[in-house]
Coordinates of C-alpha atoms and ligand atoms in Angstrom, one line a residue:
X193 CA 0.0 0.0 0.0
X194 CA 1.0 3.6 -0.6
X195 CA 2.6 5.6 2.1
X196 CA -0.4 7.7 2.6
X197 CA -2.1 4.8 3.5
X198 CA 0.5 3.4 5.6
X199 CA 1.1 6.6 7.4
X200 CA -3.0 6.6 7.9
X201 CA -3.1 3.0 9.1
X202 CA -0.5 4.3 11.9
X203 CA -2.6 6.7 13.0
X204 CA -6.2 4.8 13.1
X205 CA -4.0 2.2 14.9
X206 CA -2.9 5.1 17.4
X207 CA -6.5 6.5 17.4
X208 CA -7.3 3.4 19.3
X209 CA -5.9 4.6 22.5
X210 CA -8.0 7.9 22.0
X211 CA -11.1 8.6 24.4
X212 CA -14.0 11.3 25.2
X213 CA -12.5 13.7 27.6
X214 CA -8.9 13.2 26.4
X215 CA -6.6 16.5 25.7
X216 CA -4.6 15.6 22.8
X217 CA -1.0 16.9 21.6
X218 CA -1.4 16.7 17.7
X219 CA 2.0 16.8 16.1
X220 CA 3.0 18.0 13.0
X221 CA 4.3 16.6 9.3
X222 CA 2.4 14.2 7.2
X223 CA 1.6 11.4 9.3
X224 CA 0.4 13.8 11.5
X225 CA -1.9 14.9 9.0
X226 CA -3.3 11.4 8.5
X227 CA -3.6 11.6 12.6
X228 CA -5.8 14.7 12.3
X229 CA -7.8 14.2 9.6
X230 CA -8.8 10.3 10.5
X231 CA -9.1 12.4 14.5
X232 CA -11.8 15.0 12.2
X233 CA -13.6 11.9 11.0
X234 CA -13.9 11.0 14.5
X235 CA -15.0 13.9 16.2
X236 CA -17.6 14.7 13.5
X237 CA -19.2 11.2 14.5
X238 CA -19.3 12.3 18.2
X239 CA -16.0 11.9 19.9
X240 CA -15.4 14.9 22.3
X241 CA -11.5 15.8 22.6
X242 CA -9.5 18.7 22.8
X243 CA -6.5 19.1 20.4
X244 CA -3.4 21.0 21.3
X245 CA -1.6 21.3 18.1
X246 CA 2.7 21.5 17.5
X247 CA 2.4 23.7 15.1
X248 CA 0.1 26.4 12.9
X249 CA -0.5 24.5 9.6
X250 CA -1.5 21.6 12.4
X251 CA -3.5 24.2 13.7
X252 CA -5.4 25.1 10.2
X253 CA -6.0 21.6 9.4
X254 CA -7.6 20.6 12.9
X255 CA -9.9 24.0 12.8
X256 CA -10.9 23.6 9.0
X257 CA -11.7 19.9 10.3
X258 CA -14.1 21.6 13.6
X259 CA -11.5 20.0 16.1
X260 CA -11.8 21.6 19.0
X261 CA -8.7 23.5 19.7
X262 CA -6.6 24.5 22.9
X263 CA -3.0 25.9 24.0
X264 CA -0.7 24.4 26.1
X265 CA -1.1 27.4 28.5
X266 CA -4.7 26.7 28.8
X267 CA -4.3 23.1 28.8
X268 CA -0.9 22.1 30.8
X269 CA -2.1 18.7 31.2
X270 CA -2.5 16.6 28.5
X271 CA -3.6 12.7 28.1
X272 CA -1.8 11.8 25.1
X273 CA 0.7 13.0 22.7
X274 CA 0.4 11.7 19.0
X275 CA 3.4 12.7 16.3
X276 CA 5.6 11.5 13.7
X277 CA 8.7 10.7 13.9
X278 CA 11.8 11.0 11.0
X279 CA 13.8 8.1 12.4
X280 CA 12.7 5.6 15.3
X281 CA 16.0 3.7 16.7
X282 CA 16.9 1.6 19.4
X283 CA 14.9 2.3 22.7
X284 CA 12.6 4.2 20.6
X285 CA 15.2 7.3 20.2
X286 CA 13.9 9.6 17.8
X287 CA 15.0 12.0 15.3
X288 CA 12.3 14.8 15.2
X289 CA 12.2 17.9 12.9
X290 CA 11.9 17.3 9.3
X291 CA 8.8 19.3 9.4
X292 CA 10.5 22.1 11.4
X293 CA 8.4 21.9 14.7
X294 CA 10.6 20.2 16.7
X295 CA 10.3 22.8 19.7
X296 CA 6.9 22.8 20.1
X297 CA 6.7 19.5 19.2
X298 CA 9.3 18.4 22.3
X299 CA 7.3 20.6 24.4
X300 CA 4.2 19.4 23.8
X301 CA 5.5 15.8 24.3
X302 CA 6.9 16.8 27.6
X303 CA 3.8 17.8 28.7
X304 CA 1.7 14.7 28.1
X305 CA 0.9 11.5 30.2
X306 CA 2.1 9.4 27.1
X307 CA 3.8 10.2 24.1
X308 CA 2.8 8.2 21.3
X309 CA 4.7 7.8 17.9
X310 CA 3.2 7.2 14.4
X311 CA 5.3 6.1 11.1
X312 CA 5.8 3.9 8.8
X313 CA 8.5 1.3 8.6
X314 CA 10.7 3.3 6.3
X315 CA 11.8 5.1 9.6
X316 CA 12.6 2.5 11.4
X317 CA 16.2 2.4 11.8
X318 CA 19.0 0.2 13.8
X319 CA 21.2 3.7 14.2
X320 CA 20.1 7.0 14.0
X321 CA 21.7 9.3 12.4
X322 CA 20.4 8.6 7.8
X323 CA 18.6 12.1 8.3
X324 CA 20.2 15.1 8.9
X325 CA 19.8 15.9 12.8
X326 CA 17.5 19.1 12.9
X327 CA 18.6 21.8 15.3
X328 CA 17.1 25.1 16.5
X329 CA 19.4 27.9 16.9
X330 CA 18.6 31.5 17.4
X331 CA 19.6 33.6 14.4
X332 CA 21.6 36.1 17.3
X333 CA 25.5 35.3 16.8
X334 CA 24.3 32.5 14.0
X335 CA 28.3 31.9 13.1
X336 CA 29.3 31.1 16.7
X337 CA 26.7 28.5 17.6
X338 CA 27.7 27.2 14.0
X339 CA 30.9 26.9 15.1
X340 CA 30.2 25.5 19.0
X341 CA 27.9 23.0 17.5
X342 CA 31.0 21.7 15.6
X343 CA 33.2 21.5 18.7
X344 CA 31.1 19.9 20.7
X345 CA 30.1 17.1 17.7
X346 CA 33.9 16.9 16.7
X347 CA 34.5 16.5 20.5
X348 CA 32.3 13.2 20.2
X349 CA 33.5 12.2 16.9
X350 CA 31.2 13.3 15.0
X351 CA 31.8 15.7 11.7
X352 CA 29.9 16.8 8.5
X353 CA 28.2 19.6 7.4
X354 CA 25.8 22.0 9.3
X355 CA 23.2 23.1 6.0
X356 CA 21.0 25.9 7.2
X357 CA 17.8 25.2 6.4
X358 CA 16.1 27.3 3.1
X359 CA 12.7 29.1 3.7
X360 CA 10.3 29.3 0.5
X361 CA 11.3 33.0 0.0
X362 CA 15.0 32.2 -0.6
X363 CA 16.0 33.2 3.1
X364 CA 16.6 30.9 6.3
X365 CA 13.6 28.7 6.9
X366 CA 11.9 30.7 9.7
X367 CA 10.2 28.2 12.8
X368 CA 6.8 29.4 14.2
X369 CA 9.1 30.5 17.3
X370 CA 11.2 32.6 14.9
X371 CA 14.1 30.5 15.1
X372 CA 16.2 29.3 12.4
X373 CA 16.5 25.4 11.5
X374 CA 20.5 23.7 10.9
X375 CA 20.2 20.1 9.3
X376 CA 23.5 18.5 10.5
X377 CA 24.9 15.8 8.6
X378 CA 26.7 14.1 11.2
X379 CA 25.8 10.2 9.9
X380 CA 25.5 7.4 12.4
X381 CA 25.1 8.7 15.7
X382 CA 26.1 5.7 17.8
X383 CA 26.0 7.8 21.4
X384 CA 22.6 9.9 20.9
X385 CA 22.5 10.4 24.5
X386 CA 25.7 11.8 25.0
X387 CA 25.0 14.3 21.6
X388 CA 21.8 15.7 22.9
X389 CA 23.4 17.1 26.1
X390 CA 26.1 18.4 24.5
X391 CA 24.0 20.5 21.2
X392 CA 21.7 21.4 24.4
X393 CA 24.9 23.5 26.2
X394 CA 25.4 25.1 23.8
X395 CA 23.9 28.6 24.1
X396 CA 22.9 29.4 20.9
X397 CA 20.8 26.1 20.4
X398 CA 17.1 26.4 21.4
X399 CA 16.3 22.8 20.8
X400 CA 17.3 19.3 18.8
X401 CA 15.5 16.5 17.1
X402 CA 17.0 14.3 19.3
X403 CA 13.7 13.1 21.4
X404 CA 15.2 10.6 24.1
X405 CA 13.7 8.6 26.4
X406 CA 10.4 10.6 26.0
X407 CA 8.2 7.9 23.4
X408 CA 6.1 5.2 25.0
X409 CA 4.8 3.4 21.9
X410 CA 5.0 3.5 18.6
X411 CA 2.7 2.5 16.2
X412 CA 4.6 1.4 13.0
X413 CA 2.7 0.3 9.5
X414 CA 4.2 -1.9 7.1
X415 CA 3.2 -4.0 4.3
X416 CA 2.2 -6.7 6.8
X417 CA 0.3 -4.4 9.3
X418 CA 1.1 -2.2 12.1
X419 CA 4.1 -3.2 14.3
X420 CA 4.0 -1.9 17.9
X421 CA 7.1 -1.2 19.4
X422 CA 7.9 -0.4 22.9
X423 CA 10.7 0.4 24.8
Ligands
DER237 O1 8.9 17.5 12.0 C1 8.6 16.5 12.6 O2 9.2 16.2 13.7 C2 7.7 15.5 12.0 O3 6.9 14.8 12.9 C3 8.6 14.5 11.2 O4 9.5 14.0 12.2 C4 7.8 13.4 10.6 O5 7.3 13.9 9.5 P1 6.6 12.9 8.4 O6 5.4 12.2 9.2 O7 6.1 13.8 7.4 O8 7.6 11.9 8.0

């Protein structure tokens, strides 16, 4: 089956843990879509949740889709966390970001009971570190957290080149926090948790894709169904 339909069978699969009353985290990227528009399908036949979303095209979708929507500073407390992931590795590490919501999207994860992960099996990986490692930096002193984020990934090992992420207008890709996005090549990242401290010191660096630790499930579709994976 397509990977629409995978992503969506992901998503109905993580739908399954979803009840009246819940506060949802909806993440952000295209499975996430699936997520929200199978969650619309759902809430138009009755089911009554509140959606905190990771992002504002999350946002659009849920609203043009009558989900009823919240902020985290209203809502704090949420049941369940549901999101994509760009890589899914050992211990259910993740690399987060490809969609450029990676701050709200840790945030919001934080903030829930459960953090659930939805994909399909092309991102399940035995390493991470196939896609470029999304960081958020503050565009303040760019060239210097450029250059810290290189000594503290040499100092581990680990070279290759930072790419600044390109908005549609031709500038840096601007996050909805109005950060900018650096996609670092590193490769195999053997030791994530000793790289997500490290980016995190650095001052300039708001937030990484690195999401250790934090996933309960996930919910993985493949041609022979949906895998669930646990820690
Ligand atoms: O930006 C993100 O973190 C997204 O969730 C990304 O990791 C997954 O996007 P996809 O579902 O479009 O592959």
């Amino acid at each position: 089956s397509s990977p629409a339909a995978l992503k969506r069978l992901a998503a109905l699969e993580a739908l399954k843990e979803v009840r009246s009353g819940m506060k949802l985290g909806l993440g952000t990227g295209s499975t996430a879509i699936e997520l929200v528009r199978a969650l619309g399908e759902m809430v138009a036949g009755g089911l009554d949740v509140v959606g905190v979303p990771t992002s504002e095209r999350t946002a659009e979708l849920a609203r043009s889709l009558s989900i009823p929507l919240s902020t985290l500073d209203e809502t704090p407390e949420l049941d369940i966390a549901i999101d994509g992931a760009d890589e899914i590795g050992p211990d259910l590490a993740l690399v987060k970001g490809g969609g450029g919501a990676l701050l709200r999207e840790k945030i919001t994860a934080s903030a829930a009971r459960r953090f659930v992960v939805i994909a399909d099996e092309t991102k399940m990986v035995d390493c991470l570190g196939r896609f470029p490692l999304p960081i958020e930096v503050v565009p303040f002193g760019l060239t210097v957290t450029l250059r810290q984020i290189r000594e503290v990934a040499g100092a581990l090992g680990l070279t290759g080149n930072l790419e600044m992420r390109a908005g549609a207008g031709g500038g840096h890709y601007v996050t909805d926090g109005g950060h900018f996005i650096v996609d670092a090549h590193f490769g195999r990242i053997p030791r994530p948790g000793e790289l997500g401290p490290a980016l995190a010191a650095v001052p300039g660096v708001v937030e990484h894709g690195l999401f250790l630790g934090m996933a309960d499930i996930a919910y993985v579709a493949g041609s022979t169904g949906v895998q669930i994976v646990r820690t």
